[in-house]
CSV table of C-alpha atoms in Angstrom, one decimal:
chain,number,residue,atom,x,y,z
A,223,MET,CA,214.1,23.4,91.7
A,224,ASP,CA,216.5,26.1,90.9
A,225,ILE,CA,218.4,27.6,93.8
A,226,LYS,CA,216.2,30.7,94.1
A,227,THR,CA,213.1,28.5,94.4
A,228,GLN,CA,214.9,26.2,96.8
A,229,ARG,CA,215.8,29.1,99.1
A,230,ILE,CA,212.2,30.3,99.1
A,231,TRP,CA,211.0,26.8,99.9
A,232,ALA,CA,213.5,26.7,102.8
A,233,LYS,CA,212.6,30.1,104.2
A,234,ASN,CA,208.9,29.1,104.1
A,235,ILE,CA,209.4,25.9,106.1
A,236,LEU,CA,211.8,27.6,108.6
A,237,GLU,CA,209.6,30.7,109.1
A,238,PRO,CA,207.4,29.1,111.7
A,239,VAL,CA,210.5,28.3,113.8
A,240,VAL,CA,212.0,31.8,113.3
A,241,SER,CA,208.7,33.3,114.3
A,242,THR,CA,209.0,31.8,117.8
A,243,LEU,CA,212.1,33.9,118.6
A,244,SER,CA,210.3,35.8,121.2
A,245,ILE,CA,212.5,38.0,123.5
A,246,SER,CA,214.3,40.3,121.0
A,247,ARG,CA,213.2,41.5,117.6
A,248,GLU,CA,216.9,41.7,116.8
A,249,TYR,CA,217.3,37.9,117.2
A,250,ARG,CA,214.6,37.3,114.5
A,251,SER,CA,216.3,39.9,112.2
A,252,LEU,CA,219.6,38.2,112.8
A,253,ALA,CA,218.2,34.8,112.0
A,254,GLU,CA,216.7,36.0,108.7
A,255,PHE,CA,220.0,37.7,107.9
A,256,LEU,CA,222.0,34.5,108.6
A,257,ILE,CA,219.6,32.3,106.5
A,258,ASP,CA,220.2,34.7,103.6
A,259,ARG,CA,224.0,34.3,104.1
A,260,LEU,CA,224.0,30.5,104.0
A,261,ASP,CA,225.8,28.9,101.1
A,262,ASP,CA,223.6,27.7,98.2
A,263,TYR,CA,224.4,24.1,98.9
A,264,PHE,CA,222.8,24.3,102.4
A,265,PHE,CA,219.4,24.4,100.7
A,266,VAL,CA,220.1,21.4,98.4
A,267,LYS,CA,222.5,18.9,100.1
A,268,PRO,CA,221.4,16.0,102.2
A,269,SER,CA,222.2,16.0,105.9
A,270,SER,CA,224.4,12.9,105.5
A,271,SER,CA,226.6,12.6,102.5
A,272,THR,CA,226.5,8.8,102.6
A,273,GLY,CA,223.0,8.3,103.9
A,274,LYS,CA,224.4,6.1,106.7
A,275,TYR,CA,224.0,8.5,109.7
A,276,HIS,CA,220.6,10.1,109.2
A,277,PRO,CA,217.0,8.9,108.6
A,278,ALA,CA,215.7,9.1,105.1
A,279,PHE,CA,213.7,12.3,105.6
A,280,ASN,CA,217.0,14.1,106.4
A,281,ASN,CA,218.5,13.1,103.1
A,282,GLY,CA,217.8,13.7,99.4
A,283,GLU,CA,217.5,17.2,98.0
A,284,GLY,CA,216.8,19.6,100.8
A,285,GLY,CA,217.7,17.1,103.5
A,286,LEU,CA,219.9,19.4,105.4
A,287,VAL,CA,217.1,22.0,105.7
A,288,ARG,CA,214.7,19.3,106.8
A,289,HIS,CA,217.2,18.1,109.4
A,290,THR,CA,217.7,21.7,110.7
A,291,LEU,CA,213.9,22.1,111.0
A,292,ASN,CA,213.7,18.8,112.9
A,293,VAL,CA,216.5,19.8,115.3
A,294,CYS,CA,214.7,23.1,116.0
A,295,MET,CA,211.5,21.2,116.7
A,296,TRP,CA,213.3,19.0,119.1
A,297,TRP,CA,214.7,22.1,120.9
A,298,GLN,CA,211.2,23.4,121.3
A,299,GLN,CA,210.2,20.3,123.1
A,300,ILE,CA,213.4,19.8,125.1
A,301,TYR,CA,213.2,23.4,126.3
A,302,ARG,CA,209.7,22.9,127.6
A,303,ALA,CA,211.0,19.9,129.6
A,304,PHE,CA,214.1,21.6,131.0
A,305,GLU,CA,212.9,25.2,131.1
A,306,LYS,CA,213.5,25.6,134.9
A,307,GLU,CA,216.9,23.9,134.8
A,308,LEU,CA,218.0,26.1,131.9
A,309,ALA,CA,216.8,29.3,133.6
A,310,SER,CA,218.5,28.4,136.8
A,311,PHE,CA,221.8,27.5,135.0
A,312,SER,CA,221.9,30.6,132.8
A,313,GLY,CA,220.0,33.3,134.8
A,314,ARG,CA,218.8,34.5,131.4
A,315,ASP,CA,215.3,35.1,130.0
A,316,ASP,CA,216.4,34.6,126.4
A,317,ILE,CA,217.8,31.1,126.7
A,318,TYR,CA,215.1,29.6,124.5
A,319,ASP,CA,216.1,32.0,121.7
A,320,LEU,CA,219.8,31.3,122.1
A,321,GLY,CA,219.2,27.5,121.9
A,322,LEU,CA,217.0,27.9,118.8
A,323,LEU,CA,219.6,30.0,117.0
A,324,ALA,CA,222.2,27.4,117.8
A,325,CYS,CA,220.0,24.7,116.4
A,326,LEU,CA,219.2,26.8,113.3
A,327,PHE,CA,222.9,27.2,112.4
A,328,HIS,CA,224.7,24.3,113.9
A,329,ASP,CA,225.3,22.8,110.5
A,330,ALA,CA,225.8,26.0,108.6
A,331,LYS,CA,229.2,24.8,107.2
A,332,LYS,CA,228.5,21.1,107.1
A,333,TYR,CA,230.1,20.7,103.7
A,334,GLY,CA,232.7,23.5,104.2
A,335,ASN,CA,232.7,26.6,102.0
A,336,GLU,CA,230.7,26.8,98.8
A,337,GLU,CA,233.9,27.0,96.7
A,338,ASP,CA,235.1,23.7,98.2
A,339,HIS,CA,232.5,21.8,96.1
A,340,SER,CA,232.7,19.1,98.7
A,341,GLN,CA,230.8,15.9,98.1
A,342,TYR,CA,231.3,14.9,101.7
A,343,ILE,CA,230.6,16.5,105.0
A,344,LYS,CA,233.6,18.1,106.9
A,345,LYS,CA,234.5,16.4,110.1
A,346,ASP,CA,235.3,19.7,111.7
A,347,HIS,CA,232.0,21.3,110.5
A,348,ASP,CA,231.2,22.1,114.1
A,349,VAL,CA,234.2,24.5,114.3
A,350,ARG,CA,233.6,25.8,110.8
A,351,SER,CA,230.0,26.6,111.6
A,352,MET,CA,230.9,28.3,114.9
A,353,GLU,CA,233.5,30.5,113.2
A,354,TRP,CA,231.1,31.3,110.4
A,355,PHE,CA,228.4,32.3,112.9
A,356,LEU,CA,230.7,34.6,114.8
A,357,ALA,CA,232.0,36.3,111.7
A,358,GLU,CA,228.5,36.8,110.3
A,359,VAL,CA,227.2,38.2,113.6
A,360,LYS,CA,230.1,40.8,113.5
A,361,MET,CA,229.1,41.7,110.0
A,362,TYR,CA,225.4,42.1,111.1
A,363,GLU,CA,226.5,44.3,114.0
A,364,THR,CA,228.6,46.5,111.8
A,365,MET,CA,225.9,46.9,109.1
A,366,ASN,CA,223.3,47.8,111.7
A,367,ASP,CA,225.6,49.9,114.0
A,368,MET,CA,224.7,47.8,117.1
A,369,SER,CA,226.1,45.1,119.4
A,370,PHE,CA,224.6,42.0,120.8
A,371,ASP,CA,225.3,40.9,124.4
A,372,ASP,CA,228.6,39.1,124.2
A,373,GLU,CA,227.5,36.4,126.7
A,374,ALA,CA,224.4,35.6,124.5
A,375,ILE,CA,226.5,35.2,121.3
A,376,ASN,CA,229.0,33.0,123.2
A,377,TYR,CA,226.2,30.8,124.4
A,378,ILE,CA,225.2,30.2,120.8
A,379,ALA,CA,228.7,29.8,119.4
A,380,ASN,CA,229.7,27.3,122.1
A,381,ALA,CA,226.6,25.2,121.5
A,382,ILE,CA,227.4,25.1,117.8
A,383,ASP,CA,231.0,24.3,118.5
A,384,HIS,CA,230.0,21.3,120.7
A,385,HIS,CA,226.9,20.1,118.9
A,386,ASN,CA,228.5,16.8,117.9
A,387,GLY,CA,228.6,15.8,121.6
A,388,PRO,CA,231.5,13.5,122.5
A,389,TRP,CA,232.6,13.5,118.8
A,390,SER,CA,233.0,17.3,118.7
A,391,THR,CA,236.3,18.7,117.4
A,392,HIS,CA,236.8,20.7,120.6
A,393,GLY,CA,235.5,18.0,122.9
A,394,ALA,CA,232.2,17.1,124.6
A,395,PRO,CA,229.5,19.6,125.6
A,396,ARG,CA,230.4,21.2,129.0
A,397,THR,CA,227.1,22.7,130.2
A,398,ILE,CA,223.4,21.6,130.3
A,399,PHE,CA,222.7,24.1,127.6
A,400,GLU,CA,225.3,22.7,125.2
A,401,ARG,CA,224.3,19.1,126.1
A,402,LEU,CA,220.7,19.7,125.3
A,403,VAL,CA,221.5,21.3,121.9
A,404,PHE,CA,223.6,18.2,121.2
A,405,ILE,CA,220.7,15.9,122.2
A,406,CYS,CA,218.4,17.7,119.8
A,407,ASP,CA,220.8,17.1,116.9
A,408,TYR,CA,221.5,13.6,118.0
A,409,ALA,CA,217.8,12.7,118.4
A,410,SER,CA,217.1,14.1,114.9
A,411,SER,CA,219.8,12.1,113.3
A,412,GLN,CA,218.7,8.7,114.6
A,413,LYS,CA,217.2,6.2,112.3
A,414,ILE,CA,214.7,5.2,115.0
A,415,HIS,CA,212.5,7.7,113.2
A,416,GLU,CA,212.1,5.1,110.5
A,417,ALA,CA,211.5,2.1,112.8
A,418,GLU,CA,208.3,0.2,112.4
A,419,VAL,CA,206.2,0.2,115.5
A,420,PHE,CA,204.7,-3.2,116.5
A,421,ASN,CA,202.9,-4.7,119.4
A,422,VAL,CA,205.5,-6.7,121.4
A,423,HIS,CA,202.8,-8.7,123.2
A,424,ASP,CA,201.0,-9.6,120.0
A,425,GLU,CA,204.3,-10.6,118.4
A,426,ALA,CA,205.1,-12.9,121.4
A,427,LYS,CA,201.9,-14.8,120.9
A,428,ASN,CA,202.8,-15.9,117.3
C-alpha cells in the first residue's frame, strides 16, 4: 500500500478506539489531529525493529499501528478493573480519556524523526514521544485559540515518558496511572499472545 492508503487503513482501525474518548469532544479532536501529525513511518514500521521483543502480529508492515491498537484495547480492560482506584487517585472524571491518549501516542517517535530514516527503534523513544506530544498539543492549542487543563496534559505526558516501566529513560513509573499504562504496553508486547494453549492434565497422562 502507498502511504496515503496506509494512513487511511490506520485511521479506520483506530477510529473505534478514538470514538470511546467520552468526556470532552476536544480530546477526540486532539487525537485526530495528532494521528494526522504522526510521521509516515508510524503507519508502516513494525513495533519491534528486530522482531525479538513483540509477538508476530505487532510486526511486519503496519505492526506499530496494530501494537498501538492492542495497547489501547488493554487500557480499556485495565481501566474497567481499576476504575475506582484510578478515580480515587486522580479525583478526575476524565482519567479514562487521559490513559487512552497516552496509549495512543506512547510510541509516536519510536524510530525517532522521519528524517532520521532509522532502521532501529530509539532507546529514548519514551522521551522523544513525550516531547513530541507536548509540542503538538501546544500547536493544537494555538491553532484553535484554546487551552487544555495543564494537569490533564501532564498526566498524559508523564505516562508516555514512563511507559517503558523500569526501563524508561527517566526511570520507573511513579503512580498507579503511569504503572497501568506501562502494564498495557508490556502486556501487548509479550509473546505469550503466540503461545499454544494445551491441556496440562491431558499432557501429563501421555
